[in-house]
XYZ file of C-alpha atoms in Angstrom:
207
model
C 21.405 -10.785 3.069
C 20.226 -13.122 0.664
C 17.195 -13.990 2.462
C 16.090 -10.188 3.177
C 16.472 -8.970 -0.046
C 14.630 -12.124 -1.276
C 11.798 -11.288 1.096
C 12.042 -7.562 -0.063
C 11.570 -9.103 -3.799
C 8.634 -11.566 -2.408
C 6.463 -8.333 -1.128
C 6.439 -6.451 -4.241
C 6.547 -9.616 -6.899
C 3.095 -10.903 -4.600
C 1.709 -7.617 -6.127
C 1.287 -9.295 -9.507
C -0.752 -11.829 -7.876
C -3.368 -9.709 -6.641
C -6.678 -11.529 -7.977
C -8.412 -7.827 -7.298
C -5.995 -4.865 -7.935
C -6.372 -0.829 -8.666
C -3.439 1.233 -9.408
C -3.488 4.431 -9.343
C -0.367 7.101 -11.285
C 0.432 10.225 -10.715
C -0.836 12.642 -13.298
C 0.935 16.190 -14.855
C -1.051 19.399 -13.037
C -1.821 20.010 -17.000
C -3.397 17.039 -17.347
C -7.114 17.067 -19.246
C -8.410 15.388 -15.971
C -7.768 18.940 -14.399
C -8.143 20.960 -17.349
C -10.720 22.931 -15.942
C -8.988 24.307 -13.024
C -6.248 26.739 -12.712
C -2.581 26.072 -13.867
C -1.076 27.635 -10.510
C -2.856 25.078 -8.455
C -0.409 23.522 -5.532
C -0.183 19.832 -4.920
C -3.067 19.123 -2.954
C -1.852 15.697 -1.620
C 0.244 15.825 1.422
C 3.781 16.284 2.016
C 4.725 12.325 2.058
C 2.613 11.634 -0.467
C 4.240 14.386 -3.050
C 7.092 12.087 -3.861
C 4.708 8.760 -4.688
C 4.528 8.016 -8.460
C 2.363 4.978 -7.862
C -0.334 3.676 -5.281
C -1.298 -0.023 -5.690
C -3.412 -1.829 -3.669
C -5.404 -5.480 -3.967
C -6.307 -8.235 -2.140
C -5.108 -11.875 -2.791
C -7.610 -14.498 -2.654
C -7.690 -15.286 0.836
C -9.107 -11.793 1.155
C -5.131 -10.348 2.569
C -5.213 -6.839 1.618
C -2.193 -5.090 0.506
C -1.437 -1.260 -0.151
C 1.993 -0.178 -1.866
C 3.546 3.157 -2.420
C 5.752 2.503 -4.855
C 8.618 0.534 -3.499
C 9.218 2.574 -0.717
C 6.412 1.872 1.689
C 4.216 -1.574 1.953
C 1.866 -2.572 4.506
C -0.236 -5.671 4.215
C -3.693 -7.114 6.441
C -5.289 -10.364 6.437
C -8.687 -10.988 6.266
C -9.542 -9.415 9.272
C -7.756 -6.143 8.871
C -5.123 -6.963 11.136
C -1.505 -6.236 10.324
C 0.676 -8.796 9.122
C 3.745 -7.457 7.280
C 5.024 -4.026 6.239
C 8.030 -2.093 4.776
C 9.116 0.897 5.735
C 12.878 1.490 3.164
C 14.826 -0.519 4.154
C 13.546 -2.300 6.607
C 11.177 -5.261 7.063
C 8.733 -5.983 9.295
C 6.208 -8.957 10.422
C 4.261 -9.487 13.169
C 5.501 -11.359 15.652
C 4.169 -12.223 19.243
C 1.761 -9.867 19.679
C 4.483 -6.636 18.227
C 6.552 -6.260 14.888
C 10.310 -7.479 14.743
C 12.044 -5.675 11.991
C 14.820 -6.973 10.214
C 17.899 -4.573 8.664
C 20.856 -5.482 6.402
C 23.974 -4.825 8.767
C 26.947 -5.141 6.219
C 30.741 -4.957 6.971
C 33.559 -5.234 5.012
C 33.812 -9.030 5.739
C 30.226 -10.027 5.886
C 26.629 -9.227 5.769
C 24.463 -10.282 8.579
C 20.583 -9.702 9.180
C 19.450 -8.136 12.444
C 16.401 -8.746 14.090
C 15.064 -6.629 16.853
C 11.763 -6.594 18.088
C 9.813 -3.426 19.161
C 9.409 -2.304 22.169
C 6.324 -0.966 23.292
C 7.233 2.774 22.515
C 8.634 1.871 19.088
C 5.565 -0.123 18.310
C 3.103 2.739 19.358
C 5.106 5.388 17.013
C 5.315 3.080 14.007
C 1.909 1.716 14.370
C 1.054 5.624 15.215
C 3.026 7.258 12.021
C 1.382 4.289 9.650
C -1.721 4.562 10.555
C -1.653 8.735 9.401
C 0.029 6.996 6.178
C -3.417 5.145 5.359
C -5.303 8.041 6.426
C -3.909 10.361 3.872
C -3.898 7.542 1.389
C -7.792 7.032 2.002
C -8.331 10.723 1.947
C -6.335 11.177 -1.340
C -7.994 8.319 -3.447
C -11.626 8.854 -2.016
C -11.470 12.641 -2.919
C -10.744 11.321 -6.541
C -14.491 10.398 -6.521
C -15.082 14.331 -6.319
C -14.161 15.643 -9.743
C -11.599 18.168 -7.808
C -7.812 18.614 -9.135
C -6.889 15.398 -9.790
C -2.602 14.348 -8.705
C -3.333 10.849 -9.147
C -5.229 8.786 -11.902
C -6.132 5.238 -12.464
C -4.607 3.664 -14.590
C -5.096 -0.143 -14.683
C -6.894 -3.021 -12.457
C -7.597 -6.062 -12.432
C -11.433 -7.675 -11.402
C -11.720 -11.649 -9.795
C -13.769 -12.607 -12.912
C -11.031 -10.859 -15.536
C -8.323 -11.895 -17.040
C -4.563 -12.435 -14.819
C -3.717 -9.533 -17.470
C -4.113 -6.286 -15.743
C -6.545 -4.015 -18.024
C -5.650 -0.503 -19.020
C -8.019 1.617 -17.792
C -8.548 4.426 -20.892
C -11.931 4.326 -19.600
C -11.520 4.411 -15.569
C -15.519 5.209 -15.272
C -15.966 1.300 -16.622
C -18.216 -0.675 -14.245
C -15.166 -3.224 -14.050
C -12.466 -0.491 -12.577
C -15.229 1.547 -10.843
C -16.091 -1.556 -9.056
C -13.056 -2.277 -7.982
C -11.332 0.760 -7.033
C -14.426 1.336 -4.789
C -14.334 -1.035 -3.114
C -10.518 -1.454 -2.518
C -10.609 2.018 -1.235
C -13.875 1.646 1.460
C -11.910 -1.422 2.564
C -8.843 0.905 3.215
C -11.504 3.172 4.869
C -12.896 0.234 7.376
C -8.908 0.115 8.656
C -8.346 4.044 8.941
C -11.711 3.590 11.508
C -9.770 1.610 13.545
C -7.070 1.192 15.660
C -4.386 -0.850 14.061
C -3.958 -4.456 15.537
C -0.915 -7.113 15.172
C -1.741 -10.162 13.541
C -1.884 -13.547 15.193
C -0.119 -15.800 13.477
C -2.014 -18.117 11.035
C -3.157 -21.780 12.404
C -0.190 -24.727 11.462
C 1.962 -21.448 10.598
C 4.774 -20.046 12.221
């Protein structure tokens, strides 16, 4: 249990160390960004996104990309846009031998154990299809924010590689750094959505 919980914490603590990142937070329908629109507009986000409060996208120094929905869903890609790791509450997934290993915590009255299951072909296909759809929905939502239509999320903070380690509050989201950072990250997500999801090979020298 400790190892899985530590792995979960590591996945989300890594977000702080992303060298380039952008965070979008959900805003109310009556937010000034929507003042020119009708008050009775429905939330245009897909159903799965309507309960999400924050979306974070960022890259590490080695160009690995991570995408987060709150702390309930995370996917990480290597520099070749191949899937390395994922978290779909409450399970962790790791690239392993051409498939994904699912790690699940199992408790009984006497002990807690970590169960590993390597996804079979059908399970892997289902997992990749579902996550591919979530990635596409995320890209479509963030990409449409550029149009100025009714907004459900707004850029809240960002870190550009040449900025300090502390995130800047995006009180004026249309600054050069925030715009370039957010757009480049969304563009990278768009590239991933355009291709078939592929499981990453282990990095050389690591297992």
